[in-house]
Coordinates of C-alpha atoms in Angstrom, one line a residue:
M198 CA 140.9 104.4 113.9
L199 CA 142.1 100.4 114.8
T200 CA 143.3 99.9 118.2
A201 CA 144.2 96.6 118.9
L202 CA 144.9 93.3 116.7
S203 CA 144.6 89.7 118.5
I204 CA 145.9 87.0 117.1
R205 CA 146.1 83.6 117.6
D206 CA 147.2 81.0 115.5
V207 CA 148.0 82.4 112.3
V208 CA 150.9 80.7 110.4
L209 CA 153.7 81.5 112.3
I210 CA 152.3 83.1 114.8
E211 CA 150.9 81.5 118.4
A212 CA 150.2 84.5 120.4
L213 CA 150.2 88.2 119.6
D214 CA 148.2 91.0 120.9
L215 CA 149.1 94.1 119.6
D216 CA 148.2 97.9 120.7
F217 CA 147.8 100.7 117.7
A218 CA 148.6 104.5 118.3
P219 CA 147.1 107.4 116.3
G220 CA 149.0 109.2 113.8
L221 CA 152.1 107.2 111.2
G222 CA 153.1 103.9 112.9
V223 CA 155.5 101.8 110.5
L224 CA 155.6 98.4 110.6
T225 CA 159.1 97.2 109.4
G226 CA 161.0 93.6 109.5
E227 CA 163.9 91.8 107.1
T228 CA 162.7 90.4 104.4
G229 CA 160.6 87.7 105.3
A230 CA 159.9 88.1 109.1
G231 CA 156.1 87.7 108.4
K232 CA 154.6 91.3 107.6
S233 CA 152.3 89.6 104.8
I234 CA 151.3 87.8 107.7
L235 CA 150.2 90.7 109.9
L236 CA 148.4 92.2 106.6
D237 CA 146.8 88.5 106.2
S238 CA 145.9 88.6 109.7
L239 CA 144.3 91.7 109.3
G240 CA 142.5 91.1 106.5
L241 CA 140.9 88.0 107.4
A242 CA 139.5 89.9 109.9
L243 CA 137.8 92.5 107.6
G244 CA 136.3 90.2 106.0
A245 CA 138.9 88.4 103.2
R246 CA 138.6 85.2 102.0
A247 CA 139.2 82.9 104.8
D248 CA 141.7 79.7 103.7
S249 CA 142.7 76.5 106.4
G250 CA 146.3 77.7 105.1
L251 CA 146.3 80.2 107.3
V252 CA 146.4 77.9 110.4
R253 CA 149.4 77.4 112.3
H254 CA 150.1 74.0 112.1
G255 CA 149.7 72.0 115.2
A256 CA 146.2 74.0 115.9
T257 CA 142.9 73.4 115.0
Q258 CA 141.9 76.8 114.2
A259 CA 143.2 80.4 113.9
S260 CA 141.3 83.4 115.3
V261 CA 141.7 87.2 114.6
A262 CA 140.1 90.0 116.6
A263 CA 140.4 93.3 116.1
S264 CA 139.1 96.7 118.0
F265 CA 138.0 99.9 116.5
D266 CA 137.0 103.2 118.5
L267 CA 134.4 104.9 116.2
P268 CA 133.1 108.5 116.8
A269 CA 129.6 108.7 117.8
D270 CA 128.1 110.1 114.4
H271 CA 130.2 107.5 112.4
H272 CA 127.9 106.3 108.7
L273 CA 128.9 102.4 110.4
T274 CA 126.9 103.3 113.4
S275 CA 123.7 103.0 111.2
V276 CA 124.3 100.4 109.3
L277 CA 124.8 98.1 112.5
A278 CA 121.8 98.8 113.3
Q279 CA 120.7 98.4 110.4
N280 CA 121.7 94.5 110.8
G281 CA 120.4 94.8 114.8
L282 CA 124.0 95.4 115.8
D283 CA 123.5 98.5 118.0
M284 CA 126.6 100.0 119.6
E285 CA 126.6 100.7 123.4
P286 CA 128.0 104.7 123.3
G287 CA 131.5 104.8 124.3
E288 CA 132.1 101.1 124.0
P289 CA 134.8 99.7 121.4
L290 CA 133.9 98.0 118.2
V291 CA 135.2 94.9 118.6
I292 CA 135.1 92.1 114.7
R293 CA 136.5 88.7 115.0
R294 CA 137.0 86.2 113.0
V295 CA 137.5 82.2 113.0
V296 CA 139.1 79.7 110.5
K297 CA 138.8 76.0 111.6
A298 CA 142.2 73.9 110.4
D299 CA 139.3 71.5 108.5
G300 CA 137.8 74.7 106.3
G301 CA 135.5 76.6 107.3
S302 CA 135.1 80.2 108.8
R303 CA 132.6 82.0 111.5
A304 CA 132.3 85.9 112.0
F305 CA 131.6 87.8 115.1
V306 CA 131.1 92.0 115.6
G307 CA 130.5 92.2 119.5
G308 CA 130.0 89.1 119.6
Q309 CA 127.0 88.3 117.7
P310 CA 127.6 86.2 114.5
V311 CA 127.7 87.5 111.3
S312 CA 128.1 86.7 107.7
A313 CA 131.6 87.3 105.9
A314 CA 129.9 89.2 103.3
L315 CA 128.3 91.9 106.4
L316 CA 132.3 91.6 107.9
R317 CA 133.6 92.5 104.1
E318 CA 131.1 95.5 104.1
L319 CA 132.2 96.7 107.7
G320 CA 135.8 96.6 106.9
A321 CA 135.2 98.5 104.1
Y322 CA 134.1 101.8 106.2
L323 CA 137.0 101.0 108.5
V324 CA 140.1 100.4 106.8
E325 CA 141.1 101.1 103.7
I326 CA 144.4 98.9 102.6
H327 CA 146.7 100.1 99.4
G328 CA 149.3 98.0 97.9
Q329 CA 149.9 96.2 94.4
H330 CA 147.7 93.8 94.7
D331 CA 144.8 96.1 95.6
D332 CA 141.7 96.5 93.7
R333 CA 139.5 97.5 96.1
G334 CA 139.5 101.6 97.6
L335 CA 141.0 104.2 94.6
L336 CA 141.4 102.0 92.5
A337 CA 138.0 100.6 91.8
P338 CA 136.3 103.1 89.0
A339 CA 132.6 102.7 91.1
G340 CA 134.3 104.6 93.3
H341 CA 135.6 107.4 91.6
R342 CA 132.8 109.4 91.2
T343 CA 131.6 109.8 94.8
L344 CA 135.9 110.5 95.8
L345 CA 135.6 113.7 92.9
D346 CA 132.2 115.4 94.3
A347 CA 133.8 114.8 97.5
F348 CA 137.1 116.6 96.6
G349 CA 135.1 119.2 94.9
R350 CA 132.5 119.5 97.2
I351 CA 129.5 119.0 94.7
D352 CA 126.3 118.1 96.2
A353 CA 124.0 115.6 94.3
G354 CA 120.9 116.1 96.2
A355 CA 119.0 118.6 93.8
C356 CA 119.9 116.0 91.2
A357 CA 118.5 113.0 93.1
V358 CA 115.6 114.7 94.3
A359 CA 115.0 116.4 90.5
H360 CA 115.7 112.5 89.1
R361 CA 113.0 110.8 91.6
A362 CA 110.4 113.0 90.9
W363 CA 111.2 112.1 86.9
R364 CA 110.8 108.5 87.4
E365 CA 108.0 109.0 89.5
A366 CA 106.2 111.0 86.9
E367 CA 107.1 108.1 83.9
A368 CA 106.0 105.2 86.5
V369 CA 102.3 107.4 86.5
L370 CA 102.3 107.4 82.8
A371 CA 103.3 104.3 81.9
A372 CA 100.6 102.7 84.5
A373 CA 97.8 105.1 82.6
R374 CA 99.3 104.3 79.1
A375 CA 98.6 100.1 80.5
E376 CA 95.4 101.2 82.2
I377 CA 94.4 102.5 79.1
E378 CA 95.5 99.8 76.7
T379 CA 93.8 96.7 78.8
A380 CA 90.4 98.7 79.2
A381 CA 90.7 99.1 75.4
R382 CA 90.9 95.8 75.2
D383 CA 88.6 95.2 77.6
R384 CA 85.8 98.0 76.6
E385 CA 82.9 95.6 75.4
W386 CA 83.2 93.5 78.6
L387 CA 83.1 97.3 80.6
E388 CA 80.5 98.4 78.8
H389 CA 78.4 94.8 79.8
T390 CA 79.4 94.6 83.5
V391 CA 79.0 98.3 84.1
A392 CA 75.3 98.6 82.7
E393 CA 74.4 95.7 84.5
L394 CA 75.8 96.8 87.4
E395 CA 74.1 100.0 87.5
A396 CA 71.1 98.6 86.5
L397 CA 71.2 96.7 89.3
A398 CA 72.2 99.3 91.4
P399 CA 73.7 97.5 94.8
E400 CA 74.1 99.4 97.7
P401 CA 76.4 99.0 100.7
G402 CA 74.4 96.8 103.2
E403 CA 72.0 96.4 101.0
E404 CA 72.3 92.8 101.3
E405 CA 72.2 92.2 105.1
M406 CA 68.7 94.5 105.5
L407 CA 67.0 92.1 102.8
A408 CA 68.6 88.8 104.3
D409 CA 66.9 90.2 107.8
R410 CA 63.5 91.0 106.6
R411 CA 63.5 87.9 104.8
R412 CA 64.2 86.0 107.8
G413 CA 61.6 87.9 109.8
M414 CA 59.0 86.9 106.6
Q415 CA 59.9 82.8 107.0
R416 CA 59.4 82.8 110.7
A417 CA 56.3 85.6 110.7
E418 CA 54.9 82.1 107.9
K419 CA 55.6 79.6 110.5
I420 CA 54.2 81.6 113.6
A421 CA 50.7 82.6 111.9
D422 CA 48.5 79.5 112.6
D423 CA 49.7 80.3 116.1
L424 CA 48.9 83.6 116.5
R425 CA 45.4 82.8 115.1
A426 CA 45.1 80.0 117.5
V427 CA 46.4 82.4 120.6
E428 CA 43.1 85.4 118.9
G429 CA 40.5 82.7 118.8
Y430 CA 40.7 81.5 122.2
L431 CA 40.9 85.3 123.8
T432 CA 38.8 87.7 121.4
D433 CA 36.4 84.8 119.5
G434 CA 32.8 84.9 120.8
D435 CA 33.6 81.8 122.8
G436 CA 37.4 83.1 123.6
G437 CA 37.8 83.5 127.5
L438 CA 38.1 87.4 127.0
S439 CA 34.6 87.0 126.0
Q440 CA 33.7 85.1 129.2
L441 CA 35.5 87.3 131.1
R442 CA 33.3 90.3 130.1
Q443 CA 30.0 88.3 130.4
A444 CA 31.2 87.4 133.9
A445 CA 32.0 90.9 135.0
R446 CA 28.4 92.3 133.3
I447 CA 26.5 89.6 136.0
L448 CA 29.1 90.0 139.2
E449 CA 28.0 94.1 138.6
R450 CA 24.9 93.4 139.3
I451 CA 25.0 91.2 142.2
A452 CA 28.5 92.2 143.6
P453 CA 26.2 94.2 146.0
D454 CA 24.8 91.5 148.0
H455 CA 28.3 90.0 149.3
P456 CA 31.8 91.6 149.8
A457 CA 33.0 88.1 148.5
L458 CA 31.2 88.6 144.5
A459 CA 33.0 92.5 145.1
E460 CA 36.3 90.8 145.6
A461 CA 35.6 88.5 142.4
L462 CA 34.1 90.9 140.9
A463 CA 37.7 93.2 141.1
A464 CA 39.5 90.1 140.0
V465 CA 37.8 89.6 136.7
D466 CA 38.6 93.0 136.1
R467 CA 41.7 92.9 136.2
A468 CA 41.6 89.7 134.7
V469 CA 39.9 91.5 131.7
I470 CA 42.2 94.5 132.0
E471 CA 45.4 91.3 131.9
G472 CA 43.3 90.3 128.9
S473 CA 42.8 92.8 126.7
V474 CA 46.2 94.2 126.7
A475 CA 46.7 90.5 125.6
E476 CA 44.4 91.5 123.1
D477 CA 46.6 94.8 121.8
K478 CA 50.0 93.1 121.9
L479 CA 48.2 90.2 119.3
I480 CA 46.8 92.6 117.3
E481 CA 50.2 94.6 117.3
A482 CA 52.2 91.6 116.9
A483 CA 49.6 90.4 114.0
R484 CA 50.1 94.0 112.2
E485 CA 54.2 93.9 112.7
L486 CA 54.8 90.6 111.0
S487 CA 52.1 90.8 108.1
F488 CA 53.7 90.4 104.9
D489 CA 52.7 90.6 101.5
P490 CA 53.5 87.7 100.0
R491 CA 54.0 89.1 96.4
A492 CA 56.7 91.5 98.7
Q493 CA 58.8 88.3 100.3
E494 CA 59.4 87.3 96.8
E495 CA 60.9 90.3 95.5
D496 CA 63.2 90.7 98.4
E497 CA 64.5 87.3 97.6
A498 CA 64.4 87.5 93.8
R499 CA 66.7 90.7 95.1
L500 CA 68.2 88.8 97.5
F501 CA 69.4 86.2 94.5
D502 CA 70.4 88.5 92.4
L503 CA 72.7 90.8 94.9
R504 CA 74.5 87.0 96.3
G505 CA 74.8 85.9 91.8
M506 CA 76.3 89.4 91.2
A507 CA 78.5 89.1 93.8
R508 CA 80.2 85.3 92.9
K509 CA 80.1 86.6 89.3
H510 CA 82.9 89.1 89.9
R511 CA 84.5 87.2 93.3
V512 CA 83.7 90.1 95.8
Q513 CA 81.3 90.5 98.6
P514 CA 78.3 90.9 97.9
D515 CA 78.5 94.9 99.8
D516 CA 81.3 95.3 97.4
L517 CA 79.1 95.4 94.6
A518 CA 78.8 99.2 94.6
A519 CA 82.3 100.2 94.8
L520 CA 83.1 97.7 91.9
A521 CA 80.1 99.5 90.0
A522 CA 82.2 102.6 91.0
D523 CA 85.5 101.2 89.8
L524 CA 84.6 99.9 86.4
R525 CA 82.4 103.1 85.8
G526 CA 85.6 105.2 86.5
R527 CA 88.1 102.8 84.1
L528 CA 85.8 103.7 81.5
D529 CA 85.2 107.2 81.9
R530 CA 89.2 107.3 81.9
L531 CA 89.3 105.2 78.6
D532 CA 86.6 107.7 77.2
S533 CA 88.7 109.9 78.5
G534 CA 92.6 108.9 78.1
E535 CA 93.6 110.9 75.1
A536 CA 93.5 114.2 76.9
G537 CA 95.0 112.6 79.7
L538 CA 98.0 110.8 78.5
G539 CA 98.7 114.0 76.8
A540 CA 98.6 115.8 80.5
L541 CA 101.5 113.3 82.4
E542 CA 103.5 113.5 79.1
A543 CA 103.5 117.0 79.6
D544 CA 104.6 116.4 83.3
V545 CA 107.2 114.0 82.2
A546 CA 108.3 116.2 79.8
A547 CA 109.0 119.2 82.3
K548 CA 110.0 117.1 85.3
E549 CA 112.8 115.4 83.1
A550 CA 113.9 119.2 82.0
A551 CA 114.5 119.8 85.3
Y552 CA 116.6 116.6 86.0
T553 CA 118.4 117.4 82.7
A554 CA 119.4 120.7 84.3
A555 CA 120.5 119.2 87.4
A556 CA 122.4 116.8 85.9
Q557 CA 123.9 119.1 83.8
A558 CA 125.1 121.6 86.5
L559 CA 126.8 118.5 88.4
S560 CA 128.7 117.7 84.7
T561 CA 129.8 121.4 84.9
A562 CA 131.3 121.2 88.5
R563 CA 132.2 117.6 87.7
A564 CA 134.3 119.0 84.7
A565 CA 135.9 121.9 86.8
A566 CA 136.5 119.7 89.9
A567 CA 138.4 117.3 87.6
A568 CA 140.7 119.8 86.3
R569 CA 141.4 121.0 90.1
L570 CA 142.4 117.7 90.9
D571 CA 144.0 116.8 88.1
A572 CA 146.8 120.3 88.6
A573 CA 146.8 118.8 92.4
V574 CA 147.6 115.1 92.0
A575 CA 150.2 116.4 89.2
T576 CA 152.2 118.8 91.5
E577 CA 152.5 115.1 93.9
F578 CA 154.6 113.6 90.6
A579 CA 157.7 114.9 90.4
P580 CA 158.7 114.3 94.1
L581 CA 157.6 110.7 94.0
K582 CA 159.6 110.1 91.0
L583 CA 156.7 109.9 88.4
D584 CA 158.7 113.0 86.4
A585 CA 157.1 111.4 83.1
A586 CA 153.1 110.3 84.3
R587 CA 150.2 111.9 83.4
F588 CA 147.0 112.2 85.7
R589 CA 143.4 112.8 84.4
T590 CA 140.5 112.2 85.9
L591 CA 137.9 111.1 83.0
V592 CA 134.0 112.8 83.1
E593 CA 132.5 111.2 80.3
P594 CA 128.1 111.3 79.9
L595 CA 126.6 107.8 80.5
P596 CA 124.6 106.0 78.2
R597 CA 120.6 107.5 78.5
E598 CA 119.4 104.0 80.6
N599 CA 122.6 104.5 83.1
W600 CA 121.6 107.7 84.0
G601 CA 120.6 108.2 87.8
A602 CA 120.6 110.1 90.8
H603 CA 124.2 111.0 91.1
G604 CA 123.8 111.9 87.2
R605 CA 124.9 111.7 84.3
D606 CA 128.6 111.2 84.5
R607 CA 130.9 108.2 84.5
V608 CA 134.0 109.2 86.3
E609 CA 137.4 107.2 86.2
F610 CA 140.7 108.1 87.5
L611 CA 143.2 107.1 84.4
V612 CA 147.0 107.6 84.1
A613 CA 149.7 107.3 81.5
T614 CA 153.3 106.5 82.3
N615 CA 155.3 107.4 79.5
P616 CA 155.0 110.3 77.3
G617 CA 153.2 109.7 73.9
A618 CA 151.8 106.6 76.5
P619 CA 147.8 106.4 76.3
F620 CA 145.9 107.1 79.4
G621 CA 144.5 103.6 81.2
A622 CA 143.1 102.3 84.4
L623 CA 145.5 102.3 87.3
M624 CA 145.8 98.8 87.6
K625 CA 146.0 98.3 84.0
I626 CA 149.0 100.8 83.1
A627 CA 151.3 101.3 86.6
S628 CA 153.8 98.8 87.7
G629 CA 153.4 98.0 91.4
G630 CA 156.0 100.5 92.4
E631 CA 154.4 102.9 90.3
L632 CA 150.7 101.8 91.6
S633 CA 151.5 102.5 95.1
R634 CA 153.0 105.8 94.7
F635 CA 149.9 107.1 92.7
I636 CA 148.0 106.1 95.2
L637 CA 149.5 107.9 97.5
A638 CA 149.6 110.9 95.3
L639 CA 145.9 110.4 95.0
K640 CA 145.1 110.1 98.4
V641 CA 147.2 113.3 99.3
A642 CA 145.4 115.4 96.6
L643 CA 142.1 114.0 97.7
A644 CA 143.1 115.3 101.3
E645 CA 141.4 111.9 102.2
E646 CA 137.6 112.6 101.3
G647 CA 135.4 109.8 101.6
G648 CA 138.1 107.3 102.8
A649 CA 137.9 105.5 106.0
E650 CA 139.7 106.6 109.0
T651 CA 142.5 103.5 108.7
L652 CA 144.8 103.1 105.6
I653 CA 147.3 100.6 105.0
F654 CA 150.1 101.2 102.5
D655 CA 152.0 97.9 102.0
E656 CA 155.5 98.6 101.0
I657 CA 154.4 102.2 99.1
D658 CA 158.2 102.7 99.2
R659 CA 159.4 100.0 97.3
G660 CA 162.0 100.1 94.4
V661 CA 162.6 103.3 95.9
G662 CA 165.0 105.6 98.0
G663 CA 167.3 109.2 98.8
A664 CA 165.0 111.9 98.0
V665 CA 161.6 109.9 97.0
A666 CA 161.9 107.7 100.4
S667 CA 162.1 110.8 101.9
A668 CA 159.4 112.6 99.7
I669 CA 156.8 109.5 100.4
G670 CA 157.8 110.0 104.2
D671 CA 156.8 113.0 104.4
R672 CA 153.3 113.0 102.8
L673 CA 152.8 109.9 104.8
S674 CA 152.9 112.1 107.9
R675 CA 150.8 114.5 106.4
L676 CA 148.3 112.1 105.7
A677 CA 148.6 110.7 108.8
R678 CA 147.5 114.7 110.7
G679 CA 143.7 113.3 109.8
A680 CA 143.5 109.6 109.7
Q681 CA 145.3 106.6 111.4
L682 CA 148.0 105.3 108.6
L683 CA 149.9 101.7 109.0
V684 CA 152.5 101.7 106.5
V685 CA 154.7 98.2 105.6
T686 CA 158.4 99.9 105.0
H687 CA 161.9 98.9 103.9
S688 CA 162.6 102.6 104.0
P689 CA 164.7 103.7 106.9
Q690 CA 163.4 107.6 105.9
V691 CA 160.3 106.2 105.6
A692 CA 160.2 105.1 109.1
A693 CA 161.6 107.9 110.9
R694 CA 158.9 109.5 110.3
G695 CA 156.6 107.2 112.5
D696 CA 154.4 108.0 115.7
Q697 CA 154.8 104.5 116.6
H698 CA 157.8 101.8 115.5
L699 CA 156.9 98.2 115.4
L700 CA 159.2 95.6 114.8
I701 CA 158.6 91.8 113.6
A702 CA 160.9 89.5 113.9
K703 CA 160.8 85.4 113.4
S704 CA 162.5 83.7 116.8
H705 CA 164.0 79.8 116.6
D706 CA 163.7 77.8 119.5
G707 CA 165.6 74.7 117.4
T708 CA 162.0 73.4 116.5
V709 CA 159.5 75.7 115.9
T710 CA 159.5 79.1 113.9
R711 CA 157.2 82.0 115.6
T712 CA 156.5 85.6 114.2
G713 CA 156.6 88.3 116.8
V714 CA 155.5 92.1 116.6
R715 CA 156.8 94.4 119.3
V716 CA 157.0 98.4 119.7
L717 CA 159.9 99.9 119.9
N718 CA 160.9 102.6 122.2
T719 CA 163.4 105.3 121.3
D720 CA 166.8 103.2 121.3
D721 CA 165.6 100.4 119.9
R722 CA 163.9 102.1 117.3
R723 CA 167.1 103.7 116.5
E724 CA 169.2 100.5 116.3
E725 CA 166.1 99.6 114.1
I726 CA 166.7 102.3 111.3
A727 CA 170.3 102.1 111.9
R728 CA 169.9 98.3 110.7
M729 CA 168.0 99.5 107.7
L730 CA 170.8 101.7 106.9
S731 CA 173.8 99.8 107.2
G732 CA 172.2 96.2 106.8
A733 CA 173.5 93.3 108.9
E734 CA 176.8 95.2 110.8
I735 CA 175.5 98.6 112.4
T736 CA 177.8 101.4 112.3
A737 CA 178.9 104.4 114.6
E738 CA 177.7 106.4 111.4
A739 CA 174.2 104.0 110.7
R740 CA 173.7 105.4 114.5
A741 CA 174.4 108.9 113.7
Q742 CA 172.6 108.9 110.4
A743 CA 169.1 107.4 112.1
E744 CA 169.6 109.8 114.7
R745 CA 169.8 112.6 112.3
L746 CA 166.3 110.8 110.2
I747 CA 164.7 110.9 113.5
A748 CA 165.4 114.0 114.8
A749 CA 164.5 115.5 111.4

């Protein structure tokens, strides 16, 4: 609901702050007082095109801020969140627009800068403006299907699920066909490559294992001479270990002759033991580092083959096994492709049939809802002086390429204003005054399904009076029970129905003309309605009639 509007330096408005109440708010004033300026200001805040001509003469910029109270579960909350504009619970939503006198504009939501496009999107959820120049809301055929579904309590969820399943099955079939067609063109290459890879039989991790083993063989080859030299120093006939053993044998004979000789024998024995350990380790190392040159050549050849195949197919050597499996799978699917396609085609056909059934159920429900809506709108025509008019909700099939999650129907509201005249779109058939009344009849019949919480009707009572104006006032009052309505009116019958009455007037100080708006109290309201009844001179009878209208 719109709660406040703050306007600065817009055309004739220097500074204006308004608070709005729930229910039916009426805006009155003499012709030329500036009612259109007020609506243009609100439209600017809602994302309308920024025109530097709106900036008051002598000012550098114009600004408009509008404040809205939204319920916690309002759909707009998720739209704001998707755009990084989270609202604090209980806080009003404030949107603001600034237009510079030299061109250009800026938009803000909750103090954060946003695009004008986002402002227009938000504005569509917040306020509906209906008038003879409006080309949105009820006049836009794009939204008629949604309005009809809301009126008829029609749930398109099952159809949407069926449509998604059908399209997904079609995508799987198309991908399978494309793969088979590609594979068929590449069969010779596939067969050769699969045979080549399967002959090579690569395994994950094999390249690293071969490289490690090759490095080990190359290192062993480099230290082989050093190992042989050490072995000679230790174990040959003239080697150190052999000589230590000979020394130990001699010391064993003479060790009893002196304690120091016994100690020397013990030391030599320890050296022999350590030397023997060294000899065992040399033998172990030589055994483990030994290699077969033929095996080395085979490993190197295998390693080069793996790396060459990987370069050929632009993959890592460890990915060759997966590539072989993938290509083998493609070749197998090509061989059995026709049978597989048959199953996929059957799945698509079954899911299309399920979608068709769901869409047909929607069409049937829409046709029934359309008949009820036509009857409901027709009952509103006579009181609104549209006796000769006819209304029809067109539900017709869409071309196959336009079928979607919401079914196969195009829905449009059509009218014929004269007997025998053909039906046509509201914008093309109805005149300005008729158009506003058609919109009101539709709004009453739809009972606000799918609409914004704030509705503005601009001179909906233009060209009518008496009983018709009273009927318009009655219907506006009924609509205001479920939504906030703001109505620009010249009709005292409509003005008398208002829960809040705002008077728009011009003032002059000799040099500057300004437009102002004030909320009327009970006495001022009676005077304004009396003025609307009698004109420039307010008579006692006009005041009495105004009292009767308000009391009624």
